[in-house]
CSV table of C-alpha atoms in Angstrom, one decimal:
chain,number,residue,atom,x,y,z
A,1,MET,CA,30.1,102.7,73.8
A,2,LEU,CA,27.0,101.4,72.0
A,3,ASN,CA,28.7,101.6,68.7
A,4,THR,CA,31.6,99.6,69.9
A,5,LEU,CA,29.3,96.8,71.1
A,6,THR,CA,27.5,96.7,67.8
A,7,LEU,CA,30.7,96.5,65.9
A,8,ASN,CA,32.0,93.6,68.0
A,9,ARG,CA,28.8,91.7,67.5
A,10,LYS,CA,29.0,92.1,63.7
A,11,LYS,CA,32.7,91.1,63.8
A,12,ASN,CA,31.9,87.9,65.8
A,13,ALA,CA,29.0,87.0,63.5
A,14,ALA,CA,31.3,87.4,60.5
A,15,ILE,CA,33.9,85.1,62.1
A,16,LEU,CA,31.3,82.4,62.8
A,17,LEU,CA,30.0,82.7,59.2
A,18,LEU,CA,33.5,82.2,57.9
A,19,ILE,CA,34.1,79.2,60.1
A,20,LEU,CA,30.8,77.6,59.0
A,21,VAL,CA,31.7,78.2,55.3
A,22,ALA,CA,35.1,76.7,55.9
A,23,MET,CA,33.7,73.6,57.5
A,24,VAL,CA,31.2,73.2,54.6
A,25,LEU,CA,33.9,73.5,52.1
A,26,PHE,CA,36.1,71.0,54.0
A,27,PHE,CA,33.5,68.3,54.1
A,28,ALA,CA,32.5,68.9,50.5
A,29,ILE,CA,36.1,68.5,49.4
A,30,GLN,CA,36.4,65.2,51.5
A,31,ARG,CA,33.2,63.9,49.9
A,32,VAL,CA,34.5,64.6,46.4
A,33,GLN,CA,37.9,63.0,47.2
A,34,GLN,CA,36.1,59.8,48.5
A,35,ARG,CA,34.1,59.6,45.3
A,36,LEU,CA,37.2,60.0,43.1
A,37,GLN,CA,39.0,57.1,44.9
A,38,PRO,CA,38.8,53.7,43.1
A,39,ILE,CA,36.4,51.1,44.8
A,40,PRO,CA,38.4,48.3,46.3
A,41,VAL,CA,37.8,44.8,44.9
A,42,LEU,CA,37.0,42.3,47.7
A,43,ALA,CA,38.3,38.8,47.4
A,44,PRO,CA,35.4,36.3,46.9
A,45,ALA,CA,34.7,34.1,49.9
A,46,SER,CA,35.6,30.4,49.6
A,47,LEU,CA,32.6,28.0,49.2
A,48,ALA,CA,32.3,25.8,52.3
A,49,VAL,CA,32.1,22.1,51.3
A,50,GLU,CA,32.3,18.7,53.0
A,51,THR,CA,34.8,16.1,51.8
A,52,LEU,CA,35.3,12.3,52.1
A,53,THR,CA,38.7,10.7,51.9
A,54,LEU,CA,38.5,7.6,49.7
A,55,ALA,CA,39.7,4.3,51.0
A,56,PRO,CA,39.2,0.7,49.8
A,57,ALA,CA,36.4,-1.2,51.5
A,58,PRO,CA,34.4,-4.4,50.9
A,59,PHE,CA,31.6,-3.9,48.3
A,60,SER,CA,28.9,-6.4,47.4
A,61,ILE,CA,26.4,-6.3,44.6
A,62,HIS,CA,23.0,-7.8,45.6
A,63,VAL,CA,19.6,-8.4,44.0
A,64,GLY,CA,16.5,-9.4,45.9
A,65,TYR,CA,13.7,-11.9,45.0
A,66,VAL,CA,10.9,-13.6,46.8
A,67,GLY,CA,10.1,-17.3,47.1
A,68,SER,CA,8.6,-20.0,49.2
A,69,VAL,CA,9.7,-22.8,51.6
A,70,MET,CA,9.0,-26.2,50.1
A,71,ALA,CA,9.3,-29.7,51.5
A,72,GLY,CA,12.1,-31.6,49.8
A,73,ARG,CA,9.9,-34.7,49.6
A,74,VAL,CA,6.1,-34.9,49.5
A,75,VAL,CA,4.4,-38.3,49.4
A,76,GLN,CA,0.7,-39.0,49.1
A,77,ILE,CA,0.1,-42.4,50.7
A,78,PRO,CA,-2.8,-44.5,49.3
A,79,ALA,CA,-4.2,-47.8,50.6
A,80,GLN,CA,-2.8,-51.0,48.9
A,81,VAL,CA,-5.6,-53.2,50.1
A,82,GLY,CA,-9.3,-52.7,50.2
A,83,ALA,CA,-10.5,-52.5,53.8
A,84,ARG,CA,-12.3,-50.4,56.3
A,85,VAL,CA,-10.3,-47.7,58.2
A,86,MET,CA,-10.2,-48.8,61.9
A,87,ALA,CA,-7.9,-46.2,63.4
A,88,VAL,CA,-6.2,-42.9,62.5
A,89,GLU,CA,-3.2,-42.5,64.8
A,90,HIS,CA,-2.0,-39.0,63.8
A,91,ARG,CA,-3.7,-35.8,62.6
A,92,GLU,CA,-2.7,-32.9,60.4
A,93,GLY,CA,0.4,-31.1,61.6
A,94,ASP,CA,1.7,-34.0,63.7
A,95,ARG,CA,5.4,-34.8,63.5
A,96,VAL,CA,6.1,-38.5,62.9
A,97,GLU,CA,9.3,-40.5,62.8
A,98,GLN,CA,10.1,-43.1,60.2
A,99,GLY,CA,8.2,-46.3,60.9
A,100,ASP,CA,5.5,-44.7,63.1
A,101,LEU,CA,2.1,-46.2,62.6
A,102,LEU,CA,-0.2,-43.8,60.8
A,103,ILE,CA,-3.4,-45.7,59.9
A,104,ARG,CA,-4.8,-49.1,60.8
A,105,LEU,CA,-7.1,-50.9,58.4
A,106,ASP,CA,-9.5,-53.8,59.2
A,107,ASP,CA,-7.4,-57.0,59.0
A,108,ARG,CA,-9.9,-59.6,60.1
A,109,GLU,CA,-10.7,-61.0,56.6
A,110,LEU,CA,-7.0,-61.3,55.8
A,111,SER,CA,-6.2,-62.9,59.2
A,112,ASN,CA,-8.9,-65.5,58.6
A,113,GLU,CA,-7.6,-66.2,55.1
A,114,ILE,CA,-4.1,-66.7,56.5
A,115,GLN,CA,-5.4,-69.1,59.1
A,116,ARG,CA,-7.2,-71.1,56.4
A,117,LEU,CA,-4.1,-71.2,54.2
A,118,ARG,CA,-1.9,-72.4,57.1
A,119,ALA,CA,-4.3,-75.1,57.9
A,120,ASN,CA,-4.5,-76.1,54.3
A,121,GLU,CA,-0.7,-76.2,54.2
A,122,GLN,CA,-0.6,-78.7,57.0
A,123,ARG,CA,-3.2,-80.9,55.3
A,124,LEU,CA,-1.3,-80.8,52.0
A,125,ARG,CA,2.0,-81.6,53.6
A,126,SER,CA,0.4,-84.6,55.4
A,127,ASP,CA,-1.1,-85.9,52.2
A,128,PHE,CA,2.2,-85.3,50.4
A,129,ASP,CA,4.2,-87.3,53.0
A,130,TYR,CA,1.7,-90.2,52.7
A,131,TRP,CA,1.8,-90.3,48.9
A,132,GLU,CA,5.6,-89.8,48.8
A,133,ARG,CA,6.0,-92.9,51.0
A,134,GLN,CA,3.4,-94.7,48.9
A,135,ASN,CA,5.2,-93.8,45.7
A,136,ARG,CA,8.6,-95.1,47.0
A,137,ARG,CA,6.8,-98.4,48.0
A,138,ASN,CA,5.2,-98.6,44.5
A,139,ILE,CA,8.6,-98.2,42.8
A,140,THR,CA,9.9,-101.1,44.8
A,141,LEU,CA,6.9,-103.3,44.0
A,142,ARG,CA,7.0,-102.4,40.4
A,143,GLN,CA,10.6,-103.4,40.2
A,144,GLN,CA,9.6,-106.7,41.6
A,145,LYS,CA,6.7,-106.8,39.1
A,146,VAL,CA,4.1,-107.1,41.9
A,147,ILE,CA,2.0,-104.1,40.8
A,148,PRO,CA,1.1,-102.9,37.3
A,149,GLU,CA,2.7,-99.8,35.8
A,150,ASN,CA,-0.5,-97.7,36.0
A,151,GLN,CA,-0.6,-98.0,39.8
A,152,LEU,CA,2.9,-96.6,39.9
A,153,ASP,CA,1.9,-93.8,37.6
A,154,GLU,CA,-1.0,-92.9,39.8
A,155,SER,CA,1.2,-92.5,42.9
A,156,ARG,CA,3.6,-90.4,40.9
A,157,ARG,CA,0.7,-88.1,39.7
A,158,MET,CA,-0.5,-87.7,43.3
A,159,VAL,CA,3.0,-86.7,44.5
A,160,ASP,CA,3.4,-84.2,41.7
A,161,SER,CA,-0.1,-82.8,42.2
A,162,LEU,CA,0.4,-82.4,46.0
A,163,GLN,CA,3.8,-80.8,45.5
A,164,ALA,CA,2.3,-78.2,43.1
A,165,SER,CA,-0.6,-77.6,45.5
A,166,ILE,CA,1.9,-77.0,48.4
A,167,HIS,CA,3.8,-74.5,46.2
A,168,GLU,CA,0.6,-72.7,45.2
A,169,ASN,CA,-0.7,-72.6,48.8
A,170,ALA,CA,2.7,-71.2,49.9
A,171,GLU,CA,2.5,-68.4,47.3
A,172,ALA,CA,-1.1,-67.6,48.4
A,173,LEU,CA,0.0,-67.5,52.0
A,174,ALA,CA,2.9,-65.2,51.3
A,175,ASN,CA,0.7,-62.9,49.3
A,176,ALA,CA,-1.9,-62.9,52.1
A,177,GLU,CA,0.8,-62.1,54.7
A,178,ILE,CA,2.0,-59.2,52.5
A,179,ARG,CA,-1.5,-57.8,52.2
A,180,LEU,CA,-1.9,-58.2,55.9
A,181,GLY,CA,1.1,-55.9,56.3
A,182,TYR,CA,-0.6,-53.4,54.1
A,183,THR,CA,-3.3,-53.0,56.7
A,184,ARG,CA,-0.7,-51.2,58.9
A,185,ILE,CA,0.3,-48.0,57.2
A,186,HIS,CA,3.6,-46.7,58.5
A,187,ALA,CA,5.6,-43.5,57.9
A,188,PRO,CA,8.1,-44.1,55.1
A,189,PHE,CA,10.3,-41.3,56.4
A,190,ALA,CA,10.3,-38.7,59.2
A,191,GLY,CA,8.2,-35.7,58.6
A,192,ARG,CA,4.9,-33.9,59.2
A,193,ILE,CA,1.4,-34.9,58.1
A,194,ALA,CA,0.3,-32.2,55.7
A,195,ARG,CA,-3.2,-33.5,54.9
A,196,LEU,CA,-5.4,-36.2,56.2
A,197,MET,CA,-7.9,-37.4,53.6
A,198,THR,CA,-9.7,-40.2,55.5
A,199,GLU,CA,-11.5,-40.9,58.7
A,200,VAL,CA,-12.4,-44.0,60.8
A,201,GLY,CA,-15.1,-46.0,59.1
A,202,ASP,CA,-14.2,-44.9,55.5
A,203,LEU,CA,-13.6,-47.7,53.0
A,204,ALA,CA,-10.0,-47.6,51.7
A,205,VAL,CA,-9.8,-48.4,48.0
A,206,PRO,CA,-6.5,-49.7,46.7
A,207,LEU,CA,-4.6,-47.1,44.6
A,208,SER,CA,-7.5,-44.7,44.6
A,209,LYS,CA,-7.9,-41.6,46.7
A,210,PRO,CA,-4.8,-41.1,49.0
A,211,LEU,CA,-5.3,-41.6,52.7
A,212,LEU,CA,-2.9,-38.8,53.7
A,213,GLU,CA,0.0,-36.6,52.6
A,214,LEU,CA,3.3,-36.7,54.3
A,215,VAL,CA,6.0,-34.0,53.9
A,216,SER,CA,9.7,-34.5,54.8
A,217,LEU,CA,11.2,-32.0,57.2
A,218,GLN,CA,14.8,-33.3,56.7
A,219,ALA,CA,15.2,-32.1,53.2
A,220,MET,CA,13.5,-28.6,53.2
A,221,LYS,CA,14.3,-26.4,50.2
A,222,ALA,CA,13.5,-22.9,48.9
A,223,LEU,CA,12.1,-22.2,45.5
A,224,VAL,CA,12.7,-18.6,44.4
A,225,SER,CA,11.0,-16.9,41.4
A,226,VAL,CA,13.3,-14.8,39.1
A,227,PRO,CA,12.3,-12.5,36.3
A,228,GLN,CA,13.4,-13.9,32.9
A,229,VAL,CA,15.6,-10.8,32.3
A,230,ASP,CA,17.7,-11.7,35.4
A,231,ILE,CA,18.3,-15.4,34.8
A,232,GLY,CA,21.5,-14.7,32.8
A,233,ARG,CA,23.0,-13.0,35.9
A,234,LEU,CA,22.6,-16.1,38.1
A,235,SER,CA,24.6,-19.2,38.2
A,236,ARG,CA,24.9,-22.3,40.4
A,237,GLY,CA,27.0,-21.7,43.5
A,238,LEU,CA,26.2,-18.0,44.0
A,239,ALA,CA,25.7,-17.0,47.6
A,240,VAL,CA,22.1,-16.4,48.8
A,241,ASN,CA,20.9,-14.8,52.0
A,242,LEU,CA,17.5,-16.0,53.0
A,243,GLU,CA,15.1,-14.4,55.5
A,244,ILE,CA,12.0,-16.2,56.6
A,245,SER,CA,10.2,-13.7,58.8
A,246,ALA,CA,7.4,-16.1,60.0
A,247,ALA,CA,10.0,-18.5,61.5
A,248,ASN,CA,12.4,-15.7,62.6
A,249,LEU,CA,15.1,-17.4,60.6
A,250,HIS,CA,18.1,-16.1,58.7
A,251,LEU,CA,20.2,-18.5,56.6
A,252,ALA,CA,23.2,-18.2,54.4
A,253,ARG,CA,23.2,-20.7,51.5
A,254,ARG,CA,24.1,-21.1,47.8
A,255,ILE,CA,22.1,-21.7,44.7
A,256,GLU,CA,21.8,-25.5,44.2
A,257,LYS,CA,20.1,-25.6,40.8
A,258,ILE,CA,18.4,-23.4,38.2
A,259,TYR,CA,15.4,-24.9,36.6
A,260,PRO,CA,15.7,-25.0,32.8
A,261,LEU,CA,12.0,-24.2,32.0
A,262,LEU,CA,10.2,-20.9,32.6
A,263,ASP,CA,6.7,-20.7,34.1
A,264,PRO,CA,4.3,-20.6,31.1
A,265,VAL,CA,2.1,-18.0,32.8
A,266,THR,CA,4.5,-15.6,34.5
A,267,ARG,CA,7.5,-16.3,32.3
A,268,ASN,CA,9.6,-16.3,35.4
A,269,ALA,CA,12.5,-18.7,36.0
A,270,THR,CA,13.1,-20.6,39.3
A,271,PHE,CA,16.2,-21.5,41.3
A,272,GLU,CA,16.4,-23.9,44.2
A,273,VAL,CA,18.2,-23.5,47.5
A,274,CYS,CA,18.7,-26.4,50.0
A,275,LEU,CA,17.6,-25.2,53.4
A,276,SER,CA,18.7,-28.4,55.2
A,277,CYS,CA,22.2,-28.3,53.8
A,278,GLY,CA,23.7,-26.1,56.5
A,279,PRO,CA,25.3,-26.6,59.9
A,280,GLU,CA,22.3,-25.3,61.9
A,281,ALA,CA,19.2,-27.4,62.7
A,282,LEU,CA,16.0,-26.1,61.2
A,283,PRO,CA,13.5,-25.0,63.8
A,284,ALA,CA,10.2,-26.7,64.4
A,285,SER,CA,8.5,-23.4,63.5
A,286,LEU,CA,9.5,-23.7,59.9
A,287,TYR,CA,6.6,-24.9,57.7
A,288,PRO,CA,6.4,-25.6,53.9
A,289,GLY,CA,4.6,-22.8,52.1
A,290,MET,CA,6.1,-20.0,54.2
A,291,ALA,CA,7.2,-16.9,52.3
A,292,LEU,CA,10.8,-15.9,52.2
A,293,ALA,CA,13.0,-13.1,50.9
A,294,ALA,CA,16.2,-14.1,49.0
A,295,THR,CA,19.1,-11.8,48.4
A,296,VAL,CA,21.6,-13.1,45.9
A,297,VAL,CA,25.2,-11.9,46.1
A,298,LEU,CA,26.0,-11.3,42.4
A,299,ALA,CA,29.6,-10.1,43.1
A,300,GLN,CA,31.8,-9.6,46.2
A,301,TYR,CA,34.8,-7.3,46.3
A,302,ASP,CA,37.1,-7.4,49.3
A,303,GLU,CA,38.7,-4.0,48.5
A,304,ALA,CA,37.0,-1.6,46.2
A,305,LEU,CA,36.5,2.2,45.9
A,306,SER,CA,32.9,3.4,46.1
A,307,ILE,CA,31.4,6.8,46.6
A,308,PRO,CA,28.0,8.2,47.7
A,309,HIS,CA,25.6,8.2,44.8
A,310,HIS,CA,24.7,11.9,45.2
A,311,ALA,CA,28.4,12.8,44.7
A,312,LEU,CA,28.4,11.4,41.1
A,313,LEU,CA,27.7,14.3,38.7
A,314,TRP,CA,27.2,14.6,34.9
A,315,ARG,CA,28.6,17.3,32.7
A,316,GLY,CA,27.0,16.7,29.3
A,317,ASP,CA,27.8,13.1,28.4
A,318,GLU,CA,30.7,12.9,30.9
A,319,GLN,CA,30.3,11.6,34.4
A,320,GLY,CA,32.7,12.6,37.2
A,321,VAL,CA,33.1,14.1,40.6
A,322,PHE,CA,34.7,17.2,42.2
A,323,LEU,CA,37.8,16.6,44.3
A,324,PHE,CA,39.3,19.0,46.9
A,325,GLU,CA,42.9,19.9,45.8
A,326,ASP,CA,44.9,22.7,47.4
A,327,GLY,CA,41.9,24.8,48.3
A,328,VAL,CA,40.1,24.5,45.0
A,329,ALA,CA,37.5,22.1,43.4
A,330,ARG,CA,38.9,20.0,40.6
A,331,TRP,CA,36.7,18.1,38.1
A,332,ARG,CA,37.7,14.5,37.7
A,333,PRO,CA,36.0,12.2,35.0
A,334,LEU,CA,35.5,8.6,36.0
A,335,GLN,CA,34.0,5.3,35.0
A,336,SER,CA,31.4,4.0,37.4
A,337,GLY,CA,29.9,0.5,38.0
A,338,ALA,CA,27.1,-1.0,39.9
A,339,VAL,CA,25.0,0.9,42.4
A,340,GLU,CA,24.3,-0.8,45.8
A,341,GLY,CA,22.9,0.7,49.0
A,342,GLY,CA,23.2,4.3,47.9
A,343,ARG,CA,26.9,3.9,46.8
A,344,VAL,CA,28.5,3.6,43.4
A,345,LEU,CA,31.3,1.3,42.6
A,346,ILE,CA,34.2,3.1,40.9
A,347,ARG,CA,35.8,1.3,38.0
A,348,SER,CA,38.5,3.9,37.1
A,349,GLY,CA,39.3,7.5,37.6
A,350,LEU,CA,39.8,7.7,41.3
A,351,LYS,CA,42.4,6.4,43.8
A,352,ALA,CA,42.7,5.8,47.5
A,353,GLY,CA,43.5,9.1,49.3
A,354,ASP,CA,41.5,11.4,47.0
A,355,ARG,CA,39.4,13.9,48.9
A,356,LEU,CA,35.9,13.7,47.3
A,357,ILE,CA,33.6,16.7,47.6
A,358,VAL,CA,30.3,15.3,48.7
A,359,THR,CA,28.4,18.6,49.1
A,360,PRO,CA,25.6,18.8,46.4
A,361,ASP,CA,26.0,22.4,45.4
A,362,PHE,CA,25.2,23.7,41.9
A,363,ARG,CA,27.8,26.4,42.2
A,364,LEU,CA,30.7,24.0,42.1
A,365,GLN,CA,32.9,24.3,39.1
A,366,ASP,CA,36.5,23.4,38.2
A,367,GLY,CA,38.9,25.8,39.8
A,368,LEU,CA,36.4,27.3,42.3
A,369,ALA,CA,37.9,28.2,45.7
A,370,VAL,CA,36.5,26.0,48.4
A,371,ALA,CA,37.1,25.5,52.1
A,372,VAL,CA,36.6,22.6,54.4
A,373,PRO,CA,35.3,23.6,57.8
A,374,VAL,CA,36.7,21.9,60.9
A,375,LEU,CA,33.9,19.3,60.9
A,376,GLY,CA,33.7,19.1,57.2
A,377,GLU,CA,35.3,15.7,56.8
A,378,VAL,CA,32.7,13.0,56.7
A,379,SER,CA,33.2,9.3,57.4
A,380,PRO,CA,32.9,6.8,54.6
């Protein structure tokens, strides 16, 4: 009985050993077969890119400069007669209308002179009337040979002398009245007083130091400085957008004139823009001397193709872009133009409807498989 149990145990152990060996051999064979099978080649994943469908749109080429607001007319007004300043009616910064009284000078001396000349005129005319009657009488008496010739000559000389004196007195009176008018200094045009250079009590000297400076507000202009290398790009009539921040003012104007001489120090050129030549009224907050920014529109295209600047690439000496065509990237050479606002004007090489790849990826190459995600189409 004991021998039978021992034999069965040995038999079971042998069976388990055989099963274990069989399993080891099975897995070993499977491992060898897996190693002998060829490794499958996986298809490369498509590169995800963003695209932009090209369409014509307005495109402008601009260049910016700086300048200043200038009065279209600046006049320094001097005294035309020597007299004491009696009154100053307006101060710096005051707005005045044409004909407004600005300064009043002492007119007492001239008023007295005018009164004297008018009194002298009455006396001379009275004497002239007397001697004219006397001369007519002497002519009659001489014809009758009642008086000698020298008496007639004397009356004639008196008439001629008095007539000359009346004419001379009239000229002096007219001159005095003109000079009296100069004692009232009026505004020759509407504007603003820029500088006042006299005060009450000062002695005004004719054609010497000006009494005040008046600037016109009805013919304001802008003077814009331009580097000499840019002057060839500008021409009369080009559109200019002006921004005067201090006056919160934006104006659309055109170049009126380009000055022929350069500044001897800066070597810059200057062009002029008329600020008052538009439909809108200029605000009272606009002052001569204010700084401004001028943007000149060098060219304007109603319909043009342009692309983002970062999408333009170089391959050696050739510039171009990658287009999305049938799931692959295609290199397209092109001719570009001006750069404005981060976009490049396209001269040739692209057409409306082309799908431009705008993803800046160094892995892009001609023929590379690419894919556009659902949200991968960007707006122009």
